Amino acid sequence: MNSTRLFVLGTLVSSGPMHGHQIRRQAQLDRTELWTSVKPGSLYGALHRMEVEGVVRAVRTERSGQRPARTVYEITDAGRREYDAHRDEALRTVRLPPDPVDLALQNTDDLPPEHLRVLVEDRCTELESQLRSWMHLWQVADIHLGGLERMSFRHTELRLRAELQWHQELLDGLDKALSEPAPQDAPPVGESGSAPPT
């Protein structure tokens, strides 16, 4: 599933033919970079590749004043099939990408405990800032949102709150975790015969 392609195709399905600047403007207005992996700067390149592949086609060129001419695109039948496939895959697939912080925590033996605590506290501060910004954005945007859009905003809010909760648990248990020795003779994961914790 490609989020950028899904965004472009979904925008053309919902709004009709548009030129690249309008699609990019929509991404900026929706603040897609905050809640998806879509980067507004990547949309022009994706649009041109999709034209070559036949999932969108140019329907006309528009010029306004002294601005450069802009090509207006529409979705093709092949594009509609791809849109359906990307959307349905995204709705079916549950994906929690690994967070690099978990790997970093396994490589902190050389860090003084107080330094590690400061780094985790800095992460908490950043998450709190992101949550405040997200809630403000939601408040400003709410008048323009429908029910499913509100649920998407709520999804991001809950994910940020869950991250904050985990970081607080990490801080609360950090001293104990650092003082607990690692088992020296533990068998490799999956070879002990016991089930993983649930």
Short mmCIF file of C-alpha atoms in Angstrom, two decimals:
data_model
loop_
_atom_site.label_atom_id
_atom_site.label_comp_id
_atom_site.label_asym_id
_atom_site.label_seq_id
_atom_site.Cartn_x
_atom_site.Cartn_y
_atom_site.Cartn_z
CA MET A 1 0.00 0.00 0.00
CA ASN A 2 1.43 3.37 -1.04
CA SER A 3 0.06 6.27 1.01
CA THR A 4 1.12 8.93 -1.51
CA ARG A 5 -0.64 7.20 -4.37
CA LEU A 6 -3.70 6.61 -2.21
CA PHE A 7 -3.81 10.31 -1.32
CA VAL A 8 -3.48 11.48 -4.93
CA LEU A 9 -6.04 9.03 -6.26
CA GLY A 10 -8.41 9.62 -3.36
CA THR A 11 -8.23 13.38 -3.88
CA LEU A 12 -9.07 12.98 -7.58
CA VAL A 13 -11.95 10.63 -6.73
CA SER A 14 -13.45 12.97 -4.14
CA SER A 15 -12.76 16.34 -5.79
CA GLY A 16 -12.65 15.56 -9.51
CA PRO A 17 -9.97 16.70 -11.97
CA MET A 18 -7.23 18.84 -10.41
CA HIS A 19 -3.76 20.10 -11.22
CA GLY A 20 -0.72 19.21 -9.16
CA HIS A 21 -0.66 22.50 -7.24
CA GLN A 22 -4.25 21.95 -6.10
CA ILE A 23 -3.44 18.41 -4.93
CA ARG A 24 -0.38 19.64 -3.05
CA ARG A 25 -2.41 22.50 -1.54
CA GLN A 26 -4.98 19.95 -0.35
CA ALA A 27 -2.22 17.97 1.36
CA GLN A 28 -0.97 21.14 3.06
CA LEU A 29 -4.47 22.12 4.20
CA ASP A 30 -5.11 18.62 5.53
CA ARG A 31 -1.68 18.64 7.26
CA THR A 32 -1.18 15.14 5.88
CA GLU A 33 2.45 15.01 6.99
CA LEU A 34 1.22 15.01 10.61
CA TRP A 35 -1.01 11.95 10.37
CA THR A 36 0.22 10.04 7.30
CA SER A 37 3.53 9.29 5.60
CA VAL A 38 2.51 11.59 2.71
CA LYS A 39 4.93 14.46 2.11
CA PRO A 40 3.44 17.32 0.05
CA GLY A 41 6.77 17.80 -1.75
CA SER A 42 6.62 14.26 -3.16
CA LEU A 43 3.22 14.68 -4.83
CA TYR A 44 4.38 16.22 -8.14
CA GLY A 45 6.79 13.38 -8.81
CA ALA A 46 4.19 10.79 -7.90
CA LEU A 47 1.63 12.45 -10.17
CA HIS A 48 3.99 12.36 -13.16
CA ARG A 49 4.87 8.70 -12.53
CA MET A 50 1.20 7.84 -12.26
CA GLU A 51 0.51 9.56 -15.60
CA VAL A 52 3.21 7.46 -17.27
CA GLU A 53 1.68 4.34 -15.72
CA GLY A 54 -1.81 5.25 -16.94
CA VAL A 55 -3.56 5.59 -13.59
CA VAL A 56 -4.15 9.31 -14.17
CA ARG A 57 -4.36 11.24 -17.43
CA ALA A 58 -4.02 14.87 -18.45
CA VAL A 59 -7.33 16.35 -19.55
CA ARG A 60 -6.45 20.00 -20.15
CA THR A 61 -4.02 22.81 -19.41
CA GLU A 62 -5.01 25.91 -17.45
CA ARG A 63 -3.27 29.27 -17.20
CA SER A 64 -4.14 32.02 -14.73
CA GLY A 65 -2.63 35.46 -15.32
CA GLN A 66 1.16 35.39 -15.45
CA ARG A 67 1.40 32.05 -13.70
CA PRO A 68 2.82 29.07 -15.59
CA ALA A 69 0.40 26.74 -17.35
CA ARG A 70 -0.82 23.89 -15.17
CA THR A 71 -1.89 20.46 -16.34
CA VAL A 72 -5.18 19.18 -14.95
CA TYR A 73 -5.39 15.43 -14.28
CA GLU A 74 -8.22 12.99 -13.79
CA ILE A 75 -8.25 9.42 -12.56
CA THR A 76 -8.54 6.64 -15.15
CA ASP A 77 -10.36 3.32 -14.86
CA ALA A 78 -7.01 1.68 -14.03
CA GLY A 79 -6.44 4.37 -11.42
CA ARG A 80 -9.82 3.70 -9.86
CA ARG A 81 -8.96 0.00 -9.57
CA GLU A 82 -5.62 0.88 -7.97
CA TYR A 83 -7.34 3.33 -5.62
CA ASP A 84 -9.78 0.63 -4.50
CA ALA A 85 -6.91 -1.81 -3.96
CA HIS A 86 -4.78 0.65 -1.93
CA ARG A 87 -7.73 1.80 0.18
CA ASP A 88 -8.92 -1.73 0.92
CA GLU A 89 -5.42 -2.92 1.80
CA ALA A 90 -4.93 0.04 4.15
CA LEU A 91 -8.24 -0.73 5.88
CA ARG A 92 -7.38 -4.42 6.28
CA THR A 93 -3.73 -4.11 7.31
CA VAL A 94 -2.74 -3.43 10.91
CA ARG A 95 0.78 -2.08 10.93
CA LEU A 96 2.70 -0.92 13.99
CA PRO A 97 6.13 -0.01 12.68
CA PRO A 98 9.04 -0.65 15.05
CA ASP A 99 10.18 2.42 16.97
CA PRO A 100 13.98 2.94 16.87
CA VAL A 101 13.87 3.94 20.54
CA ASP A 102 13.44 0.27 21.48
CA LEU A 103 16.67 -0.64 19.70
CA ALA A 104 18.44 2.37 21.21
CA LEU A 105 17.41 1.29 24.72
CA GLN A 106 19.21 -2.01 24.18
CA ASN A 107 22.41 -0.07 23.47
CA THR A 108 22.62 2.24 26.47
CA ASP A 109 25.18 0.34 28.61
CA ASP A 110 27.70 3.13 28.12
CA LEU A 111 25.26 5.92 29.05
CA PRO A 112 25.19 7.30 32.59
CA PRO A 113 21.71 6.66 34.04
CA GLU A 114 21.10 10.37 34.61
CA HIS A 115 21.86 11.10 30.97
CA LEU A 116 19.47 8.39 29.80
CA ARG A 117 16.77 9.81 32.07
CA VAL A 118 17.25 13.29 30.60
CA LEU A 119 16.94 11.89 27.07
CA VAL A 120 13.70 10.09 27.94
CA GLU A 121 12.37 13.22 29.67
CA ASP A 122 13.19 15.20 26.50
CA ARG A 123 11.17 12.68 24.50
CA CYS A 124 8.25 13.17 26.90
CA THR A 125 8.47 16.92 26.46
CA GLU A 126 8.43 16.53 22.68
CA LEU A 127 5.45 14.17 22.80
CA GLU A 128 3.55 16.55 25.07
CA SER A 129 4.26 19.36 22.60
CA GLN A 130 3.06 17.25 19.69
CA LEU A 131 -0.11 16.36 21.58
CA ARG A 132 -0.85 20.01 22.42
CA SER A 133 -0.25 21.00 18.79
CA TRP A 134 -2.45 18.17 17.55
CA MET A 135 -5.31 19.08 19.89
CA HIS A 136 -5.06 22.72 18.82
CA LEU A 137 -5.10 21.72 15.15
CA TRP A 138 -8.14 19.53 15.80
CA GLN A 139 -9.95 22.40 17.53
CA VAL A 140 -9.27 24.74 14.61
CA ALA A 141 -10.17 22.14 11.98
CA ASP A 142 -13.18 20.63 13.73
CA ILE A 143 -15.74 22.87 12.05
CA HIS A 144 -14.59 21.48 8.69
CA LEU A 145 -14.52 17.79 9.72
CA GLY A 146 -17.00 14.99 9.16
CA GLY A 147 -17.46 12.02 11.47
CA LEU A 148 -14.79 9.73 10.01
CA GLU A 149 -12.32 12.60 9.81
CA ARG A 150 -12.87 13.25 13.51
CA MET A 151 -12.18 9.59 14.21
CA SER A 152 -8.86 9.91 12.36
CA PHE A 153 -7.95 12.88 14.54
CA ARG A 154 -8.94 10.86 17.60
CA HIS A 155 -6.75 7.97 16.43
CA THR A 156 -3.67 10.20 16.37
CA GLU A 157 -4.58 11.69 19.75
CA LEU A 158 -4.83 8.25 21.37
CA ARG A 159 -1.56 7.09 19.78
CA LEU A 160 0.24 10.14 21.20
CA ARG A 161 -1.32 9.57 24.63
CA ALA A 162 -0.28 5.91 24.57
CA GLU A 163 3.30 6.92 23.73
CA LEU A 164 3.29 9.38 26.62
CA GLN A 165 2.00 6.69 28.98
CA TRP A 166 4.73 4.25 27.91
CA HIS A 167 7.43 6.91 28.34
CA GLN A 168 6.13 7.70 31.84
CA GLU A 169 6.22 4.02 32.74
CA LEU A 170 9.78 3.89 31.41
CA LEU A 171 10.79 6.84 33.57
CA ASP A 172 9.01 5.43 36.63
CA GLY A 173 10.72 2.05 36.25
CA LEU A 174 14.06 3.20 34.86
CA ASP A 175 16.15 2.80 38.03
CA LYS A 176 14.81 -0.70 38.65
CA ALA A 177 15.30 -1.73 35.02
CA LEU A 178 18.88 -0.46 35.00
CA SER A 179 19.73 -2.28 38.23
CA GLU A 180 18.28 -5.61 37.06
CA PRO A 181 21.06 -7.84 35.70
CA ALA A 182 20.56 -9.48 32.35
CA PRO A 183 20.33 -13.30 32.51
CA GLN A 184 23.73 -14.73 31.61
CA ASP A 185 22.66 -18.19 30.47
CA ALA A 186 19.31 -17.44 28.91
CA PRO A 187 18.59 -19.52 25.79
CA PRO A 188 18.01 -17.64 22.52
CA VAL A 189 14.49 -16.32 22.08
CA GLY A 190 12.19 -19.10 20.90
CA GLU A 191 14.33 -21.95 22.25
CA SER A 192 13.21 -22.00 25.88
CA GLY A 193 10.00 -23.86 25.19
CA SER A 194 8.01 -21.32 27.16
CA ALA A 195 5.45 -18.98 25.75
CA PRO A 196 6.27 -15.26 25.50
CA PRO A 197 4.65 -12.96 28.06
CA THR A 198 1.13 -11.78 27.19
#
